[in-house]
mmCIF file of C-alpha atoms in Angstrom:
data_model
loop_
_atom_site.group_PDB
_atom_site.id
_atom_site.type_symbol
_atom_site.label_atom_id
_atom_site.label_comp_id
_atom_site.label_asym_id
_atom_site.label_seq_id
_atom_site.Cartn_x
_atom_site.Cartn_y
_atom_site.Cartn_z
ATOM 1 C CA MET I 240 -12.927 13.935 49.327
ATOM 2 C CA LEU I 241 -13.428 10.392 50.609
ATOM 3 C CA VAL I 242 -11.053 7.868 48.997
ATOM 4 C CA PHE I 243 -11.428 4.124 49.524
ATOM 5 C CA ALA I 244 -8.388 1.948 48.797
ATOM 6 C CA ALA I 245 -9.356 -1.655 48.062
ATOM 7 C CA SER I 246 -7.868 -4.827 46.600
ATOM 8 C CA ASP I 247 -9.087 -8.376 46.163
ATOM 9 C CA LYS I 248 -5.754 -9.923 47.136
ATOM 10 C CA GLY I 249 -3.183 -9.099 49.767
ATOM 11 C CA GLY I 250 0.302 -8.117 48.660
ATOM 12 C CA THR I 251 -0.906 -5.705 45.978
ATOM 13 C CA GLY I 252 0.891 -2.668 47.392
ATOM 14 C CA ARG I 253 -2.456 -1.158 48.407
ATOM 15 C CA SER I 254 -1.439 0.091 51.841
ATOM 16 C CA VAL I 255 2.052 1.343 51.014
ATOM 17 C CA THR I 256 0.880 3.088 47.840
ATOM 18 C CA SER I 257 -2.111 4.602 49.647
ATOM 19 C CA ALA I 258 0.160 5.890 52.405
ATOM 20 C CA ASN I 259 2.441 7.454 49.814
ATOM 21 C CA LEU I 260 -0.590 9.011 48.135
ATOM 22 C CA ALA I 261 -1.649 10.511 51.474
ATOM 23 C CA TYR I 262 1.887 11.814 52.023
ATOM 24 C CA ARG I 263 2.062 13.390 48.570
ATOM 25 C CA ARG I 264 -1.297 15.132 49.015
ATOM 26 C CA ALA I 265 -0.160 16.486 52.399
ATOM 27 C CA LEU I 266 3.022 17.829 50.778
ATOM 28 C CA ARG I 267 0.764 19.732 48.360
ATOM 29 C CA GLY I 268 -0.923 21.454 51.296
ATOM 30 C CA ASP I 269 -3.967 19.236 51.757
ATOM 31 C CA ASP I 270 -5.047 18.259 55.249
ATOM 32 C CA VAL I 271 -5.075 14.460 55.002
ATOM 33 C CA CYS I 272 -6.481 11.801 57.318
ATOM 34 C CA TYR I 273 -5.608 8.126 56.814
ATOM 35 C CA LEU I 274 -8.054 5.613 58.316
ATOM 36 C CA ASP I 275 -6.746 2.079 58.824
ATOM 37 C CA PHE I 276 -9.837 0.011 57.992
ATOM 38 C CA ASP I 277 -7.700 -3.084 57.395
ATOM 39 C CA PHE I 278 -9.402 -4.551 60.452
ATOM 40 C CA GLY I 279 -7.712 -7.948 60.360
ATOM 41 C CA SER I 280 -4.214 -6.465 60.095
ATOM 42 C CA PRO I 281 -4.076 -2.804 61.210
ATOM 43 C CA THR I 282 -0.403 -2.158 60.434
ATOM 44 C CA ALA I 283 -0.513 1.159 58.528
ATOM 45 C CA ALA I 284 1.599 2.807 61.238
ATOM 46 C CA ALA I 285 4.535 0.695 60.067
ATOM 47 C CA VAL I 286 4.521 2.461 56.688
ATOM 48 C CA PHE I 287 4.490 5.861 58.410
ATOM 49 C CA ASP I 288 7.196 4.573 60.815
ATOM 50 C CA VAL I 289 5.254 5.449 63.973
ATOM 51 C CA PRO I 290 6.683 3.485 66.938
ATOM 52 C CA GLY I 291 4.340 1.977 69.492
ATOM 53 C CA SER I 292 1.491 1.620 66.986
ATOM 54 C CA LEU I 293 3.026 -0.702 64.394
ATOM 55 C CA ARG I 294 0.236 -3.271 64.900
ATOM 56 C CA GLY I 295 -2.406 -0.768 65.941
ATOM 57 C CA VAL I 296 -3.017 0.862 69.324
ATOM 58 C CA GLU I 297 -3.684 -1.030 72.542
ATOM 59 C CA ARG I 298 -7.160 0.472 72.901
ATOM 60 C CA GLY I 299 -9.253 3.337 71.546
ATOM 61 C CA GLY I 300 -8.630 2.705 67.843
ATOM 62 C CA LEU I 301 -11.133 2.330 65.030
ATOM 63 C CA HIS I 302 -12.321 -1.073 66.278
ATOM 64 C CA SER I 303 -13.197 0.441 69.653
ATOM 65 C CA TYR I 304 -14.911 3.421 68.057
ATOM 66 C CA LEU I 305 -17.019 1.483 65.542
ATOM 67 C CA GLN I 306 -18.067 -0.976 68.257
ATOM 68 C CA GLY I 307 -19.207 1.891 70.495
ATOM 69 C CA LYS I 308 -16.540 1.544 73.185
ATOM 70 C CA VAL I 309 -15.126 5.080 72.796
ATOM 71 C CA ALA I 310 -16.638 8.369 71.641
ATOM 72 C CA GLU I 311 -13.716 9.268 69.337
ATOM 73 C CA PRO I 312 -10.965 7.100 67.842
ATOM 74 C CA HIS I 313 -7.318 7.708 68.686
ATOM 75 C CA ARG I 314 -5.385 10.001 66.320
ATOM 76 C CA ILE I 315 -1.676 10.108 65.494
ATOM 77 C CA ASP I 316 0.064 13.203 64.116
ATOM 78 C CA VAL I 317 2.463 11.559 61.675
ATOM 79 C CA TRP I 318 4.706 14.621 61.280
ATOM 80 C CA ALA I 319 5.255 14.805 65.042
ATOM 81 C CA ASP I 320 5.296 11.124 66.013
ATOM 82 C CA THR I 321 7.171 9.368 63.199
ATOM 83 C CA ASP I 322 10.682 8.006 63.700
ATOM 84 C CA ASN I 323 11.522 8.881 60.091
ATOM 85 C CA GLU I 324 13.791 11.941 60.339
ATOM 86 C CA ALA I 325 12.925 13.028 56.795
ATOM 87 C CA LEU I 326 9.259 13.228 57.808
ATOM 88 C CA ARG I 327 9.835 14.939 61.153
ATOM 89 C CA GLN I 328 11.214 17.947 59.263
ATOM 90 C CA ARG I 329 7.731 18.939 58.128
ATOM 91 C CA PRO I 330 7.986 20.963 54.905
ATOM 92 C CA THR I 331 6.730 24.539 54.909
ATOM 93 C CA GLY I 332 3.253 24.740 53.425
ATOM 94 C CA SER I 333 2.384 21.097 53.983
ATOM 95 C CA GLY I 334 -0.994 20.119 55.392
ATOM 96 C CA GLN I 335 -1.909 17.885 58.283
ATOM 97 C CA LEU I 336 -1.027 14.187 58.002
ATOM 98 C CA VAL I 337 -3.068 12.268 60.551
ATOM 99 C CA LEU I 338 -3.318 8.496 61.017
ATOM 100 C CA VAL I 339 -6.324 6.916 62.721
ATOM 101 C CA PRO I 340 -5.182 3.370 63.597
ATOM 102 C CA GLY I 341 -7.069 0.209 64.404
ATOM 103 C CA ASP I 342 -6.912 -1.733 67.663
ATOM 104 C CA ARG I 343 -4.009 -4.134 68.174
ATOM 105 C CA SER I 344 -6.292 -6.878 69.481
ATOM 106 C CA GLY I 345 -9.061 -6.180 66.970
ATOM 107 C CA GLY I 346 -10.062 -8.274 63.985
ATOM 108 C CA GLU I 347 -12.648 -8.469 61.241
ATOM 109 C CA PHE I 348 -16.164 -7.920 62.531
ATOM 110 C CA ALA I 349 -19.579 -8.013 60.877
ATOM 111 C CA THR I 350 -21.300 -4.784 59.931
ATOM 112 C CA ASN I 351 -24.379 -3.816 61.921
ATOM 113 C CA ARG I 352 -26.609 -0.762 61.964
ATOM 114 C CA ASP I 353 -24.887 0.879 64.926
ATOM 115 C CA ALA I 354 -21.419 0.451 63.407
ATOM 116 C CA VAL I 355 -22.608 1.942 60.109
ATOM 117 C CA ARG I 356 -24.157 4.890 61.963
ATOM 118 C CA ARG I 357 -20.870 5.554 63.769
ATOM 119 C CA CYS I 358 -18.970 5.199 60.502
ATOM 120 C CA VAL I 359 -21.236 7.762 58.812
ATOM 121 C CA SER I 360 -20.787 10.152 61.724
ATOM 122 C CA LEU I 361 -16.999 9.775 61.545
ATOM 123 C CA PHE I 362 -16.872 10.387 57.786
ATOM 124 C CA LEU I 363 -19.022 13.518 58.080
ATOM 125 C CA ARG I 364 -16.936 14.983 60.906
ATOM 126 C CA LEU I 365 -13.676 14.282 59.110
ATOM 127 C CA GLU I 366 -15.024 15.771 55.857
ATOM 128 C CA GLU I 367 -15.431 19.081 57.673
ATOM 129 C CA GLU I 368 -11.850 18.971 58.968
ATOM 130 C CA PHE I 369 -9.789 17.376 56.187
ATOM 131 C CA ASP I 370 -9.428 17.787 52.426
ATOM 132 C CA VAL I 371 -8.757 14.087 51.841
ATOM 133 C CA ILE I 372 -9.869 11.129 53.970
ATOM 134 C CA LEU I 373 -8.125 8.001 52.702
ATOM 135 C CA VAL I 374 -9.666 4.747 53.941
ATOM 136 C CA ASP I 375 -7.472 1.648 53.615
ATOM 137 C CA LEU I 376 -9.875 -1.322 53.424
ATOM 138 C CA SER I 377 -9.205 -4.965 54.227
ATOM 139 C CA ALA I 378 -8.408 -7.110 51.185
ATOM 140 C CA GLY I 379 -11.201 -8.954 49.397
ATOM 141 C CA ARG I 380 -14.930 -8.497 49.655
ATOM 142 C CA SER I 381 -14.518 -7.862 53.374
ATOM 143 C CA TYR I 382 -16.674 -6.490 56.175
ATOM 144 C CA ALA I 383 -14.710 -3.252 55.750
ATOM 145 C CA VAL I 384 -15.806 -2.993 52.104
ATOM 146 C CA ASP I 385 -19.404 -3.720 53.141
ATOM 147 C CA MET I 386 -19.221 -0.969 55.756
ATOM 148 C CA ALA I 387 -17.862 1.503 53.208
ATOM 149 C CA LEU I 388 -20.689 0.723 50.789
ATOM 150 C CA ASP I 389 -23.290 0.893 53.566
ATOM 151 C CA ALA I 390 -21.970 4.170 54.967
ATOM 152 C CA THR I 391 -21.822 5.934 51.597
ATOM 153 C CA SER I 392 -25.345 4.808 50.648
ATOM 154 C CA GLN I 393 -26.943 6.758 53.505
ATOM 155 C CA PRO I 394 -28.838 10.000 52.747
ATOM 156 C CA GLU I 395 -26.342 12.054 54.779
ATOM 157 C CA THR I 396 -23.344 10.914 52.739
ATOM 158 C CA ARG I 397 -24.706 10.616 49.212
ATOM 159 C CA GLU I 398 -23.514 14.083 48.219
ATOM 160 C CA LEU I 399 -19.925 13.516 49.365
ATOM 161 C CA LEU I 400 -17.263 13.289 46.678
ATOM 162 C CA VAL I 401 -16.190 9.626 46.801
ATOM 163 C CA ARG I 402 -13.388 7.857 44.920
ATOM 164 C CA TRP I 403 -12.600 4.128 44.856
ATOM 165 C CA LEU I 404 -9.051 3.004 44.045
ATOM 166 C CA ILE I 405 -8.697 -0.703 43.262
ATOM 167 C CA PHE I 406 -5.106 -1.936 43.535
ATOM 168 C CA HIS I 407 -3.606 -4.924 41.738
ATOM 169 C CA ARG I 408 -0.231 -6.235 40.671
ATOM 170 C CA TRP I 409 0.626 -6.767 37.030
ATOM 171 C CA THR I 410 -0.171 -10.509 36.769
ATOM 172 C CA ARG I 411 -3.056 -12.503 35.307
ATOM 173 C CA GLN I 412 -4.252 -13.659 38.717
ATOM 174 C CA HIS I 413 -4.282 -10.151 40.145
ATOM 175 C CA ILE I 414 -6.067 -8.742 37.092
ATOM 176 C CA ILE I 415 -8.755 -11.429 37.370
ATOM 177 C CA ALA I 416 -9.102 -10.763 41.105
ATOM 178 C CA ALA I 417 -9.359 -6.976 40.704
ATOM 179 C CA SER I 418 -11.972 -7.319 37.973
ATOM 180 C CA GLY I 419 -13.980 -9.727 40.113
ATOM 181 C CA LEU I 420 -13.847 -7.426 43.133
ATOM 182 C CA VAL I 421 -15.468 -4.659 41.112
ATOM 183 C CA PHE I 422 -17.620 -6.375 38.498
ATOM 184 C CA GLY I 423 -18.305 -9.818 40.015
ATOM 185 C CA ASP I 424 -21.711 -11.030 41.180
ATOM 186 C CA ARG I 425 -20.799 -10.086 44.770
ATOM 187 C CA GLY I 426 -18.456 -7.268 43.842
ATOM 188 C CA VAL I 427 -18.386 -3.591 44.731
ATOM 189 C CA VAL I 428 -20.779 -2.527 41.994
ATOM 190 C CA ALA I 429 -23.370 -5.239 42.687
ATOM 191 C CA GLY I 430 -23.043 -4.698 46.433
ATOM 192 C CA GLY I 431 -23.387 -0.966 46.046
ATOM 193 C CA VAL I 432 -26.459 -1.158 43.837
ATOM 194 C CA ALA I 433 -28.089 -3.563 46.313
ATOM 195 C CA ARG I 434 -27.596 -0.888 48.988
ATOM 196 C CA GLY I 435 -29.133 1.875 46.904
ATOM 197 C CA HIS I 436 -26.116 3.331 45.091
ATOM 198 C CA ASP I 437 -26.674 4.633 41.574
ATOM 199 C CA LYS I 438 -24.834 2.205 39.302
ATOM 200 C CA ALA I 439 -23.524 4.752 36.795
ATOM 201 C CA ARG I 440 -22.305 7.101 39.520
ATOM 202 C CA LEU I 441 -20.611 4.276 41.425
ATOM 203 C CA LEU I 442 -18.869 3.016 38.291
ATOM 204 C CA SER I 443 -17.604 6.514 37.506
ATOM 205 C CA SER I 444 -16.040 6.705 40.976
ATOM 206 C CA ILE I 445 -13.889 3.570 40.471
ATOM 207 C CA ARG I 446 -10.397 3.508 38.996
ATOM 208 C CA PHE I 447 -7.612 0.927 39.064
ATOM 209 C CA VAL I 448 -4.026 1.373 40.217
ATOM 210 C CA ARG I 449 -1.441 -1.010 38.819
ATOM 211 C CA ALA I 450 1.341 -1.545 41.351
ATOM 212 C CA ALA I 451 4.806 -3.127 41.116
ATOM 213 C CA VAL I 452 4.700 -3.036 37.307
ATOM 214 C CA PRO I 453 8.032 -4.010 35.656
ATOM 215 C CA ASP I 454 9.001 -1.937 32.611
ATOM 216 C CA PRO I 455 10.411 -4.128 29.821
ATOM 217 C CA GLU I 456 12.207 -1.038 28.464
ATOM 218 C CA SER I 457 13.835 -0.165 31.781
ATOM 219 C CA PRO I 458 17.634 0.322 31.783
ATOM 220 C CA LEU I 459 17.666 -2.149 34.674
ATOM 221 C CA LEU I 460 16.714 -4.861 32.174
ATOM 222 C CA ALA I 461 19.080 -3.711 29.450
ATOM 223 C CA HIS I 462 21.509 -6.569 30.065
ATOM 224 C CA VAL I 463 19.090 -9.505 30.188
ATOM 225 C CA PRO I 464 19.486 -12.079 27.410
ATOM 226 C CA ALA I 465 17.661 -11.248 24.177
ATOM 227 C CA PRO I 466 15.195 -14.187 24.426
ATOM 228 C CA GLN I 467 14.226 -13.160 27.947
ATOM 229 C CA SER I 468 13.810 -9.523 26.892
ATOM 230 C CA ALA I 469 11.508 -10.547 24.044
ATOM 231 C CA TRP I 470 9.530 -12.774 26.403
ATOM 232 C CA LEU I 471 9.064 -9.907 28.884
ATOM 233 C CA ARG I 472 7.764 -7.621 26.142
ATOM 234 C CA LYS I 473 5.371 -10.315 24.943
ATOM 235 C CA CYS I 474 4.074 -10.901 28.504
ATOM 236 C CA ASP I 475 3.516 -7.195 28.991
ATOM 237 C CA GLN I 476 1.541 -6.905 25.742
ATOM 238 C CA ASP I 477 -0.514 -10.015 26.573
ATOM 239 C CA LEU I 478 -1.357 -8.577 29.998
ATOM 240 C CA LYS I 479 -2.509 -5.302 28.447
ATOM 241 C CA GLU I 480 -4.875 -7.180 26.146
ATOM 242 C CA PHE I 481 -6.049 -9.434 28.971
ATOM 243 C CA ALA I 482 -6.692 -6.451 31.266
ATOM 244 C CA SER I 483 -8.805 -4.799 28.600
ATOM 245 C CA ALA I 484 -10.886 -7.962 28.184
ATOM 246 C CA GLN I 485 -11.405 -8.056 31.980
ATOM 247 C CA GLN I 486 -12.660 -4.414 32.014
ATOM 248 C CA VAL I 487 -9.444 -3.330 33.728
ATOM 249 C CA GLY I 488 -7.945 -1.701 30.642
ATOM 250 C CA TYR I 489 -6.099 1.577 30.238
ATOM 251 C CA SER I 490 -9.218 3.777 30.199
ATOM 252 C CA ARG I 491 -10.047 2.681 33.759
ATOM 253 C CA VAL I 492 -6.486 2.991 35.125
ATOM 254 C CA LEU I 493 -5.699 6.048 37.230
ATOM 255 C CA SER I 494 -1.976 5.365 37.609
ATOM 256 C CA THR I 495 0.781 2.794 37.238
ATOM 257 C CA VAL I 496 3.489 2.466 39.892
ATOM 258 C CA PRO I 497 6.694 0.765 38.718
ATOM 259 C CA LEU I 498 8.440 -2.100 40.426
ATOM 260 C CA GLU I 499 10.411 -0.465 43.243
ATOM 261 C CA PRO I 500 12.790 -2.373 45.578
ATOM 262 C CA VAL I 501 12.279 0.106 48.432
ATOM 263 C CA LEU I 502 8.501 -0.417 48.343
ATOM 264 C CA GLN I 503 8.923 -4.180 48.068
ATOM 265 C CA TRP I 504 11.408 -4.632 50.902
ATOM 266 C CA ARG I 505 10.720 -1.773 53.295
ATOM 267 C CA GLU I 506 7.098 -0.705 52.570
ATOM 268 C CA GLN I 507 7.862 2.893 53.453
ATOM 269 C CA LEU I 508 7.107 6.427 52.317
ATOM 270 C CA ILE I 509 9.281 7.536 49.405
ATOM 271 C CA THR I 510 10.755 10.911 50.348
ATOM 272 C CA ASP I 511 12.867 13.264 48.242
ATOM 273 C CA GLU I 512 15.797 12.292 50.459
ATOM 274 C CA ASP I 513 15.360 8.662 49.380
ATOM 275 C CA VAL I 514 15.460 9.710 45.712
ATOM 276 C CA LEU I 515 17.877 12.651 45.622
ATOM 277 C CA ALA I 516 20.185 12.244 48.632
ATOM 278 C CA SER I 517 20.650 8.584 49.514
ATOM 279 C CA LYS I 518 19.356 7.524 46.048
ATOM 280 C CA VAL I 519 17.965 4.263 47.382
ATOM 281 C CA ALA I 520 14.659 4.851 45.578
ATOM 282 C CA ASN I 521 14.082 5.457 41.890
ATOM 283 C CA ARG I 522 13.054 8.812 40.460
ATOM 284 C CA ALA I 523 10.457 7.064 38.275
ATOM 285 C CA THR I 524 8.709 5.792 41.407
ATOM 286 C CA ARG I 525 8.490 9.259 42.915
ATOM 287 C CA GLU I 526 7.154 10.620 39.618
ATOM 288 C CA ALA I 527 4.498 7.886 39.466
ATOM 289 C CA LEU I 528 3.379 8.642 43.030
ATOM 290 C CA GLU I 529 3.232 12.354 42.245
ATOM 291 C CA GLU I 530 1.135 11.599 39.162
ATOM 292 C CA LEU I 531 -1.233 9.498 41.259
ATOM 293 C CA ALA I 532 -1.597 12.361 43.750
ATOM 294 C CA ASP I 533 -2.298 14.816 40.917
ATOM 295 C CA ARG I 534 -4.776 12.593 39.092
ATOM 296 C CA LEU I 535 -6.820 12.099 42.239
ATOM 297 C CA TYR I 536 -8.085 15.639 41.579
ATOM 298 C CA ASP I 537 -8.032 15.488 37.774
ATOM 299 C CA ASP I 538 -11.691 15.520 36.687
ATOM 300 C CA ALA I 539 -10.770 14.352 33.196
ATOM 301 C CA ALA I 540 -9.166 11.207 34.651
ATOM 302 C CA TRP I 541 -12.523 10.411 36.264
ATOM 303 C CA GLY I 542 -14.609 11.169 33.182
ATOM 304 C CA GLU I 543 -15.923 14.383 34.727
ATOM 305 C CA ARG I 544 -16.254 17.866 33.226
#
C-alpha cells in the first residue's frame, strides 16, 4: 500500500501524525517504510528521534536519489538507530520500521521526466519489500505533490493500492485550505485528472484527517466558565457544518486526532510508556492513532467492498 500524506498548510500535524501511523502499523506486524518527501524541510528523523539525521542526511538521501546522484537512497532502521529507549526495545512480532530521509542541503526542486522515472522505480521496489510505504509530502500544491501524481499515473503504477491522507487542523482557515488542496482548480483531483488519473478512482482514494481537535466535552475543559463552554460547543458545531459545505464533512474523514500537548510541544511518537507509565500523553490520543492505523485497511472506510 502506498500512502501519501499531504496538507495545504504547515503546522497541521501531518508529519507527526504520519510518523505515529507508521509506528502503529509496524507494531501490528507490517513492514513499514517512511519516505520524507518534505523536500524543503526534511526533518522526519526528529519525530523518530534519530540523531545525526534530524535535518536530513549529509548526502545520499532522497534528493540525491531523485536527482540521479546515487543509485539507492540512504535508509535508517528506526528500531536500531533511535535514541528513544522505548523504541529501541523493539516489540516481539513488530515489522520493519525504516526511514528514508532527504538531504540536509536539499530543497524543493521541479519535477522532470528522469526524476519521475526514478520515483516510479523506487515505489515499485519498495512495494515488493514493504506492506506500507508512507510518503510525507511537502505542504501545499508542491513539487512533491506533483511528483506523486505523476509517478502514480504511469502504466507501471496504476494497479498499486494508493491512499491519500489530507491533514488539517480544526479551524475555518485550515478547512478551507484542505478543501482547496483537493478540490480546487489546481488541486490534487484536477492535477491528477490532467495527468491521466481516473477521477472517480482518485476521489475514492482521498480521505481527510482532522488533527489537534479540541473536545468541548473533555474533562480538561470541565472547569471553564459556562459562557466559554457554550461558545466552544457552538464553534465546534459551526465548524462541522462548515466542513460539510466545503466537502470535508464526516463522510470523507478517516480519523480525528484530539488536541495533545505531547504532539504539540515535542512532536514525537506516542508510545505505551508515554500513556501508561509516565502518563505524559493521553489515552484518547493513543486510541485515536490506533483507530487511524486500523482504518487505513478498513475497506468500508474507503467506500470499498
